[in-house]
Coordinates of C-alpha atoms in Angstrom, one line a residue:
M1 CA 91.0 50.8 0.1
S2 CA 87.5 52.4 0.1
E3 CA 85.1 51.3 2.8
Q4 CA 82.5 48.8 1.5
N5 CA 81.4 46.9 4.6
G6 CA 81.7 49.6 7.2
T7 CA 83.0 49.5 10.7
V8 CA 82.1 47.1 13.5
V9 CA 82.3 48.5 17.0
I10 CA 82.5 46.0 19.8
G11 CA 81.0 47.4 23.0
A12 CA 78.5 50.2 23.7
G13 CA 80.3 51.9 26.6
P14 CA 81.6 55.4 26.4
A15 CA 84.5 54.5 24.1
G16 CA 82.4 52.3 21.7
L17 CA 79.4 54.7 21.5
T18 CA 81.7 57.7 21.0
A19 CA 83.5 55.9 18.2
A20 CA 80.2 55.1 16.5
Y21 CA 78.9 58.6 16.8
E22 CA 82.1 60.1 15.4
L23 CA 82.2 57.8 12.5
L24 CA 78.6 58.6 11.6
R25 CA 79.5 62.3 11.8
H26 CA 82.0 61.5 9.0
G27 CA 79.4 59.7 7.0
R28 CA 80.7 56.2 7.7
S29 CA 78.5 53.2 8.2
V30 CA 78.6 51.5 11.7
Q31 CA 77.4 48.4 13.4
V32 CA 77.7 48.3 17.2
F33 CA 77.4 45.1 19.2
E34 CA 77.0 45.1 23.0
A35 CA 77.0 41.9 25.0
D36 CA 74.9 43.3 27.8
E37 CA 71.2 44.2 27.5
V38 CA 72.0 47.9 28.4
V39 CA 74.5 50.4 27.1
G40 CA 77.0 52.5 29.0
G41 CA 79.4 49.8 30.3
I42 CA 80.7 50.8 33.7
S43 CA 79.2 54.3 33.1
R44 CA 75.7 53.0 32.9
T45 CA 73.0 54.0 35.4
V46 CA 71.3 51.0 36.9
E47 CA 67.5 51.3 37.5
R48 CA 65.7 49.0 39.9
D49 CA 62.1 49.6 41.0
G50 CA 62.4 53.3 40.1
W51 CA 65.7 53.8 41.9
R52 CA 68.8 54.8 39.9
F53 CA 72.4 54.4 40.9
D54 CA 75.8 54.4 39.4
I55 CA 78.4 51.7 39.3
G56 CA 81.0 53.7 41.1
G57 CA 81.0 57.5 40.9
H58 CA 81.1 59.4 37.6
R59 CA 82.1 63.1 38.0
F60 CA 81.8 64.8 34.6
F61 CA 85.0 66.9 34.6
T62 CA 87.5 67.1 31.8
K63 CA 90.4 69.2 30.5
V64 CA 89.8 67.9 27.0
P65 CA 87.6 70.6 25.2
R66 CA 86.3 68.3 22.5
V67 CA 85.1 65.8 25.1
E68 CA 83.3 68.7 26.9
A69 CA 81.7 69.7 23.6
F70 CA 80.6 66.1 22.9
W71 CA 78.8 65.9 26.3
H72 CA 76.9 69.0 25.6
E73 CA 76.1 68.0 22.0
I74 CA 74.5 64.7 23.3
L75 CA 72.6 66.3 26.2
P76 CA 71.2 69.9 26.4
D77 CA 72.6 72.1 29.1
E78 CA 69.3 71.8 31.1
D79 CA 70.0 68.1 31.6
F80 CA 73.2 68.8 33.5
L81 CA 73.4 69.6 37.2
T82 CA 76.4 71.5 38.6
R83 CA 77.3 69.5 41.8
P84 CA 79.6 70.4 44.6
R85 CA 82.5 67.9 45.1
M86 CA 82.3 66.6 48.6
S87 CA 83.9 63.4 49.9
R88 CA 85.0 62.6 53.5
I89 CA 86.9 59.8 55.2
F90 CA 85.3 57.7 57.9
Y91 CA 87.8 56.7 60.5
Q92 CA 87.2 55.6 64.1
G93 CA 83.6 56.8 64.1
A94 CA 84.5 60.3 62.8
L95 CA 84.2 62.0 59.4
F96 CA 87.3 63.8 58.1
N97 CA 86.9 66.4 55.4
Y98 CA 88.7 65.7 52.2
P99 CA 90.5 67.8 51.0
L100 CA 92.1 68.4 54.4
S101 CA 90.4 71.0 56.7
A102 CA 92.8 72.0 59.4
M103 CA 90.2 72.6 62.1
N104 CA 88.2 69.5 61.2
A105 CA 91.2 67.2 61.3
L106 CA 92.4 68.7 64.6
R107 CA 89.0 68.3 66.2
N108 CA 88.6 64.7 65.0
L109 CA 92.1 63.5 65.7
G110 CA 92.5 65.5 68.9
L111 CA 95.4 67.7 69.7
P112 CA 97.8 64.9 71.0
E113 CA 97.3 62.8 67.8
A114 CA 97.5 65.8 65.6
V115 CA 100.9 66.7 67.2
R116 CA 102.1 63.2 66.7
C117 CA 101.0 63.3 63.0
L118 CA 103.0 66.5 62.5
G119 CA 106.0 65.0 64.3
S120 CA 105.7 61.9 62.1
Y121 CA 105.7 64.1 59.0
A122 CA 108.7 66.1 60.2
R123 CA 110.6 62.9 60.7
A124 CA 109.7 61.7 57.3
R125 CA 111.0 64.9 55.8
L126 CA 114.2 64.7 57.7
R127 CA 114.8 61.0 57.3
P128 CA 112.6 59.8 54.4
P129 CA 111.9 56.0 54.0
K130 CA 114.8 54.3 52.3
D131 CA 112.6 52.3 50.0
Q132 CA 110.1 54.5 48.2
S133 CA 109.6 52.1 45.3
H134 CA 106.4 50.9 46.8
F135 CA 103.1 52.7 47.7
E136 CA 103.7 52.6 51.4
G137 CA 107.2 54.1 51.3
W138 CA 106.2 56.7 48.7
V139 CA 103.2 58.0 50.5
S140 CA 104.8 57.8 54.0
A141 CA 107.6 60.0 52.7
R142 CA 105.1 62.7 51.7
F143 CA 102.6 62.5 54.6
G144 CA 104.5 60.8 57.4
W145 CA 103.8 57.3 58.7
R146 CA 100.9 58.1 61.1
L147 CA 98.9 60.0 58.4
Y148 CA 99.6 57.3 55.9
S149 CA 98.3 54.6 58.3
I150 CA 95.2 56.6 59.0
F151 CA 94.2 57.9 55.6
F152 CA 95.8 55.6 53.0
K153 CA 96.7 52.1 54.2
T154 CA 93.4 50.4 55.1
Y155 CA 91.4 51.7 52.3
T156 CA 94.0 51.0 49.6
E157 CA 94.4 47.4 50.8
K158 CA 90.6 46.9 50.7
V159 CA 90.6 48.1 47.1
W160 CA 93.4 46.0 45.8
G161 CA 93.2 43.0 48.1
M162 CA 96.9 43.0 49.0
P163 CA 99.4 44.7 51.3
A164 CA 100.2 48.3 50.4
D165 CA 103.9 47.6 50.5
R166 CA 103.4 45.3 47.5
L167 CA 101.9 48.1 45.3
Q168 CA 104.4 49.9 43.2
A169 CA 105.0 53.6 43.8
D170 CA 104.5 54.9 40.2
W171 CA 100.8 54.5 40.6
A172 CA 100.8 56.7 43.7
A173 CA 102.9 59.3 42.0
Q174 CA 100.3 59.5 39.2
R175 CA 97.2 59.5 41.4
I176 CA 98.5 61.9 44.0
K177 CA 99.4 64.6 41.6
N178 CA 101.0 67.7 43.1
L179 CA 99.7 66.8 46.6
S180 CA 101.6 66.4 49.8
L181 CA 100.8 67.3 53.4
A182 CA 102.3 70.7 53.0
T183 CA 100.1 71.3 49.9
A184 CA 97.0 70.0 51.6
I185 CA 97.6 72.3 54.6
R186 CA 98.2 75.3 52.3
N187 CA 95.0 74.5 50.4
A188 CA 93.1 74.2 53.7
L189 CA 94.3 77.6 55.0
L190 CA 94.2 79.4 51.7
P191 CA 91.3 77.9 49.7
R192 CA 90.6 79.0 46.2
R193 CA 87.5 78.3 44.2
R194 CA 87.8 76.4 41.0
R195 CA 91.1 75.0 42.0
T196 CA 92.3 72.7 39.2
D197 CA 96.1 72.6 39.8
V198 CA 95.7 69.5 42.0
T199 CA 93.6 66.8 40.3
S200 CA 92.2 65.5 43.6
L201 CA 90.9 69.0 44.7
I202 CA 88.4 69.9 42.0
E203 CA 85.5 71.5 43.8
E204 CA 82.6 71.3 41.2
F205 CA 81.6 68.9 38.5
Q206 CA 78.8 68.4 36.0
Y207 CA 76.4 65.5 36.3
P208 CA 73.5 64.4 34.1
K209 CA 70.4 64.7 36.2
Y210 CA 69.3 61.1 35.7
G211 CA 72.9 59.7 36.0
P212 CA 75.7 59.0 33.6
G213 CA 73.6 56.3 31.9
M214 CA 71.4 59.1 30.6
M215 CA 74.3 60.3 28.5
W216 CA 74.9 57.0 26.9
E217 CA 71.3 56.0 26.5
R218 CA 70.8 59.3 24.5
C219 CA 74.0 58.7 22.6
A220 CA 72.8 55.2 21.6
E221 CA 69.5 56.8 20.4
Q222 CA 71.4 59.3 18.3
V223 CA 73.6 56.6 16.8
R224 CA 70.4 54.8 15.6
E225 CA 68.8 58.0 14.5
R226 CA 71.8 58.8 12.3
G227 CA 71.7 55.5 10.6
G228 CA 73.9 53.3 12.7
Q229 CA 72.9 49.8 13.8
L230 CA 73.2 49.0 17.5
S231 CA 72.4 45.6 18.9
T232 CA 72.4 44.8 22.6
G233 CA 72.5 41.2 24.0
S234 CA 74.9 40.5 21.1
W235 CA 78.2 39.0 22.0
V236 CA 81.1 39.1 19.5
T237 CA 82.6 35.6 19.8
A238 CA 85.1 35.7 16.9
V239 CA 87.0 38.2 14.9
H240 CA 88.0 36.6 11.6
R241 CA 91.2 37.7 9.9
D242 CA 92.9 37.1 6.6
P243 CA 96.6 36.5 7.4
A244 CA 97.6 37.0 3.7
R245 CA 96.0 40.4 3.6
Q246 CA 96.9 41.3 7.2
R247 CA 93.3 42.3 7.9
A248 CA 90.3 41.5 10.0
I249 CA 87.5 40.7 7.6
S250 CA 84.4 39.8 9.7
V251 CA 83.0 39.1 13.1
T252 CA 80.8 36.4 14.4
V253 CA 78.0 37.5 16.7
N254 CA 75.8 35.5 19.1
G255 CA 72.5 37.2 19.8
A256 CA 68.8 36.7 20.1
G257 CA 68.5 35.8 16.4
G258 CA 71.2 33.1 16.8
Q259 CA 74.7 33.2 15.4
R260 CA 75.6 35.4 12.4
T261 CA 78.7 36.7 10.7
E262 CA 79.1 40.4 9.7
A263 CA 81.7 41.6 7.2
A264 CA 83.9 44.6 8.4
D265 CA 86.5 46.9 6.9
H266 CA 87.5 48.0 10.4
V267 CA 86.9 46.7 13.9
I268 CA 86.9 49.1 16.9
S269 CA 87.1 47.0 20.0
S270 CA 86.4 48.2 23.6
M271 CA 86.1 44.6 24.9
P272 CA 89.0 43.6 27.2
I273 CA 92.1 43.3 25.0
S274 CA 92.8 39.8 26.5
E275 CA 89.4 38.7 25.1
L276 CA 90.0 40.3 21.8
V277 CA 93.2 38.3 21.3
T278 CA 91.5 35.0 22.1
A279 CA 88.6 35.9 19.8
L280 CA 90.8 36.2 16.7
H281 CA 90.7 33.4 14.1
P282 CA 93.1 32.0 12.9
P283 CA 94.5 32.2 16.4
A284 CA 97.3 34.5 17.5
P285 CA 100.7 33.0 18.0
P286 CA 101.2 31.1 21.3
E287 CA 103.4 33.9 22.8
V288 CA 100.7 36.5 22.1
L289 CA 98.0 34.2 23.6
A290 CA 100.1 33.7 26.7
C291 CA 100.4 37.5 27.2
A292 CA 96.7 37.9 26.8
A293 CA 96.0 35.1 29.4
D294 CA 98.4 36.8 31.8
L295 CA 96.5 40.1 32.0
R296 CA 94.4 40.6 35.2
Y297 CA 91.5 42.6 36.4
R298 CA 89.9 43.8 39.7
D299 CA 86.2 43.3 39.9
F300 CA 83.6 45.4 41.7
L301 CA 80.1 45.0 43.2
T302 CA 77.7 47.6 44.6
V303 CA 75.0 46.9 47.2
A304 CA 72.4 49.7 47.0
L305 CA 70.3 50.1 50.1
V306 CA 67.1 52.2 50.4
V307 CA 66.9 54.2 53.6
P308 CA 64.8 57.1 55.0
A309 CA 66.1 60.6 53.9
E310 CA 67.1 61.4 57.5
F311 CA 70.1 59.1 57.0
S312 CA 71.3 61.0 53.9
F313 CA 74.6 62.8 54.0
P314 CA 75.9 65.6 51.8
D315 CA 78.9 63.8 50.4
N316 CA 79.0 62.2 47.0
W317 CA 80.7 59.3 48.8
I318 CA 82.4 58.4 52.0
Y319 CA 85.7 56.5 52.1
V320 CA 85.5 53.8 54.8
H321 CA 88.9 53.4 56.6
D322 CA 87.4 51.2 59.3
P323 CA 89.2 47.8 59.1
G324 CA 86.3 46.0 60.9
V325 CA 84.1 46.2 57.8
R326 CA 84.7 45.0 54.2
V327 CA 82.9 47.9 52.5
G328 CA 85.4 50.3 50.9
R329 CA 83.3 53.3 49.9
I330 CA 79.7 54.4 50.4
Q331 CA 77.9 56.5 47.7
N332 CA 74.9 58.6 48.5
F333 CA 73.0 58.8 45.3
G334 CA 70.7 61.5 46.6
S335 CA 73.7 63.8 46.8
W336 CA 74.6 63.2 43.2
S337 CA 71.1 64.1 42.0
P338 CA 67.6 64.3 43.5
Y339 CA 66.3 62.7 40.3
L340 CA 68.0 59.4 41.3
V341 CA 66.0 58.9 44.4
K342 CA 62.4 59.2 45.7
D343 CA 60.9 61.7 48.0
G344 CA 61.5 61.0 51.7
R345 CA 64.2 58.4 51.0
T346 CA 67.7 58.1 49.6
C347 CA 69.8 55.2 48.3
L348 CA 73.2 54.4 49.7
G349 CA 75.6 52.4 47.5
L350 CA 78.1 50.2 49.5
E351 CA 81.0 49.3 47.2
Y352 CA 83.1 46.2 47.6
F353 CA 86.2 45.4 45.6
V354 CA 86.8 41.7 44.8
F355 CA 88.1 39.2 42.3
E356 CA 85.7 37.1 40.3
D357 CA 87.0 33.9 41.9
D358 CA 86.4 35.3 45.4
E359 CA 83.7 33.8 47.6
M360 CA 82.1 37.2 47.9
W361 CA 81.5 37.5 44.2
R362 CA 79.6 34.2 44.3
T363 CA 77.6 35.1 47.4
P364 CA 73.8 35.3 46.7
D365 CA 72.3 38.8 46.5
A366 CA 70.1 38.4 49.6
D367 CA 73.2 37.5 51.7
L368 CA 75.1 40.5 50.3
V369 CA 72.2 42.8 51.1
A370 CA 72.2 41.4 54.7
L371 CA 76.0 41.9 54.9
A372 CA 75.8 45.5 53.7
T373 CA 73.0 46.3 56.0
A374 CA 74.8 44.9 59.0
E375 CA 78.0 46.9 58.1
L376 CA 76.0 50.1 57.6
E377 CA 74.5 49.6 61.0
R378 CA 77.8 48.7 62.6
L379 CA 79.3 52.0 61.3
E380 CA 76.3 53.7 62.9
L381 CA 75.4 55.5 59.7
V382 CA 71.9 54.2 60.0
R383 CA 69.7 52.8 62.9
Q384 CA 69.1 49.2 63.1
G385 CA 66.0 48.1 61.1
V386 CA 65.6 51.1 58.8
V387 CA 66.9 49.6 55.6
E388 CA 63.8 49.1 53.4
A389 CA 65.2 47.3 50.3
G390 CA 68.5 46.3 48.7
Y391 CA 69.9 45.7 45.2
V392 CA 73.1 44.1 44.0
V393 CA 75.0 45.0 40.9
R394 CA 78.2 43.1 39.8
M395 CA 80.7 44.6 37.4
P396 CA 83.4 42.3 36.2
K397 CA 86.8 43.7 35.0
A398 CA 86.1 47.1 36.4
Y399 CA 89.8 48.0 36.9
P400 CA 92.7 46.7 34.8
V401 CA 95.5 45.5 37.1
Y402 CA 99.0 46.6 36.4
D403 CA 101.1 43.7 37.7
E404 CA 104.9 43.5 37.1
R405 CA 104.4 41.8 33.7
Y406 CA 101.4 43.8 32.3
Q407 CA 103.6 46.3 30.3
H408 CA 105.4 43.5 28.5
N409 CA 102.1 41.7 27.9
V410 CA 100.5 44.8 26.4
D411 CA 103.5 45.7 24.3
V412 CA 103.6 42.2 22.8
I413 CA 99.9 42.3 22.0
R414 CA 100.1 45.8 20.6
A415 CA 103.0 45.0 18.3
W416 CA 101.3 41.9 17.0
L417 CA 97.9 43.5 16.4
A418 CA 99.6 46.4 14.5
E419 CA 101.4 43.9 12.2
A420 CA 98.8 41.1 11.8
V421 CA 95.5 43.1 11.9
P422 CA 96.1 46.8 11.6
N423 CA 92.4 47.4 10.9
V424 CA 91.5 46.2 14.4
H425 CA 91.6 49.2 16.8
P426 CA 91.6 48.8 20.6
V427 CA 90.0 51.7 22.5
G428 CA 89.0 52.6 26.0
R429 CA 89.9 51.3 29.4
N430 CA 89.7 47.6 29.0
G431 CA 90.1 47.7 25.3
M432 CA 93.7 49.1 25.8
H433 CA 94.2 47.7 29.4
R434 CA 94.8 51.3 30.4
Y435 CA 93.5 53.0 33.6
N436 CA 91.7 55.7 31.6
N437 CA 89.0 57.9 33.0
Q438 CA 85.8 58.3 30.9
D439 CA 87.0 61.4 29.1
H440 CA 90.3 59.8 28.0
S441 CA 88.5 56.6 26.9
M442 CA 86.3 58.8 24.8
L443 CA 89.3 60.6 23.3
T444 CA 90.9 57.4 22.2
A445 CA 87.6 56.6 20.3
M446 CA 87.5 60.1 18.8
L447 CA 91.0 59.8 17.4
T448 CA 90.5 56.3 16.2
A449 CA 87.4 57.4 14.3
E450 CA 89.4 60.2 12.7
N451 CA 92.1 57.8 11.7
I452 CA 89.6 55.6 10.0
A453 CA 87.5 58.3 8.4
T454 CA 90.1 60.8 7.3
G455 CA 93.3 58.8 7.1
S456 CA 94.8 60.6 10.0
T457 CA 97.7 59.0 11.9
H458 CA 96.9 59.9 15.5
D459 CA 98.8 57.9 18.1
V460 CA 95.9 56.7 20.2
W461 CA 98.2 55.1 22.7
S462 CA 99.6 58.5 23.7
V463 CA 96.2 59.7 25.1
N464 CA 96.4 60.6 28.7
V465 CA 100.1 61.4 28.8
E466 CA 99.6 65.1 28.2
Q467 CA 101.0 67.4 30.9
D468 CA 97.7 68.2 32.5
Y469 CA 97.0 64.6 33.4
H470 CA 100.3 62.8 33.5
E471 CA 101.2 62.6 37.2
E472 CA 104.7 62.8 38.6
S473 CA 107.1 60.0 37.6
S474 CA 110.5 59.0 38.8
G475 CA 113.4 60.7 36.9
G476 CA 114.5 57.6 35.0
D477 CA 111.0 56.4 33.9
S478 CA 110.5 57.3 30.2
R479 CA 107.5 55.0 29.6
R480 CA 104.7 56.7 27.7
G481 CA 101.1 55.8 27.2
T482 CA 100.3 54.2 30.6
G483 CA 97.6 56.7 31.3
R484 CA 96.4 57.3 34.9
D485 CA 97.8 54.0 36.1
A486 CA 96.4 51.4 38.5
P487 CA 99.2 50.3 40.8
V488 CA 101.8 47.9 39.5
V489 CA 101.4 44.9 41.7
P490 CA 103.4 41.6 41.9
S491 CA 102.0 39.0 39.6
R492 CA 102.3 36.3 42.2
I493 CA 100.0 38.2 44.5
I494 CA 97.3 38.5 41.9
A495 CA 97.6 34.8 41.1
A496 CA 96.7 34.1 44.8
P497 CA 95.0 37.3 46.0
I498 CA 95.1 38.2 49.6
T499 CA 91.7 38.9 51.3
V500 CA 92.0 41.6 53.9
P501 CA 90.6 40.1 57.1
E502 CA 88.4 41.9 59.5
G503 CA 90.5 43.6 62.1
S504 CA 93.5 44.2 59.9
D505 CA 94.7 47.5 59.4
D506 CA 90.9 54.0 47.7
R507 CA 91.2 53.3 48.7
A508 CA 92.6 56.4 50.3
P509 CA 90.8 59.1 48.5
V510 CA 93.7 60.4 46.5
A511 CA 95.0 56.9 45.9
A512 CA 91.9 55.3 44.7
P513 CA 90.6 53.9 41.5
P514 CA 89.3 56.9 39.6
S515 CA 85.8 58.1 40.0
H516 CA 85.3 57.4 36.3
A517 CA 85.3 61.1 35.6

């Protein structure tokens, strides 16, 4: 069937904008609808009073050549900075290098504790934990209990809001690719530049000088310049389908001009797949709706604090393993780019990981700024009274949660969509409920655009299972298409999330939600 009405793209994040741009490259007509007032999704750059800051960190590094080419087609080379990768772990008042530096770790831990850590590792190698099906057992087997408790436990529990022995090990196996204590020590003693064999150890990355939002703001401009239509503040509330023809035929959009309906030959959706299912009319069958309702997400908020430049640090971010504070990670936006901050000052972004029904999510901005300021002072990263201003940004549904039922839920939804509305194409992280990084989200969009424009039959769900990115898996696990997973967690824990209290023992750096690379 020839295209008459064009393609509707839901969402103007990396996946949605990439899809629109690629369709226009093929001469297809496109309408993009973004519910927010700005483009970029989680990869936007927020601007407040002349300060710019990311939602999370976004290292531009990829092993997908066409994604690399896309970035440099959108932005000229002079708009990219080459930045050193530097992250450290804050533990008991000391900063530990990551990746491991033997002398730094020895100095910070002290010789007695370092010996105990090596002994713990030796015991784990001789007598591995019997149960390695969960995060705690899997990591302890590869680092020893003492190093696990220092560098993994506290941060991971902050991020996911539950005990680490309730997180499934397959996520750790994917996130900690090729890395163990022996590998870390070898890399510390025999460093190599441009090391890419271990994902966590990449030493340099590209970064748009005004932040990742610069990429997507420019991409949105080019979509419009090439003839595409892009509307912000426009929420797609319904996707209408024709059951007899097994096709989606139009969408209903609420925006500044009121409600309207737009015809569509194809719909590319980067909205959460759970919301896509509930937006379909006539409704999906009850079992499909139940699967959509059962999908869960972890939410995220940043408190950005303006401080004098003397309190800057060279790291892109610091992982906070101190159980006495709720902050999980601290960005230094001045270390990402001098164009994000102002002369004589920097902006520190304190990251908190929450659920939308948590009290913290509903806390007023002023109280969150006060909390973040107090925690920054408690960690002695700034002096009391030096914080000059603060800003709060909330990002719902930042991370898809892989509970014990998610795979079944997604499989049911995928199968039904493919049969009932094959011209509706989920893409991107939330669109596919897949823990993709930015480059993989873009690739799903590129392949979808090719399928629509050229009749190709790319399997979009296989993206991020190529050898370079697919982390270790247990011998009997033949699942494909899960991408760089979030941890599989028990559904009942998500239904009643645990809040890690102050004083209890991302996120360990190699076990964290991705840096949205």
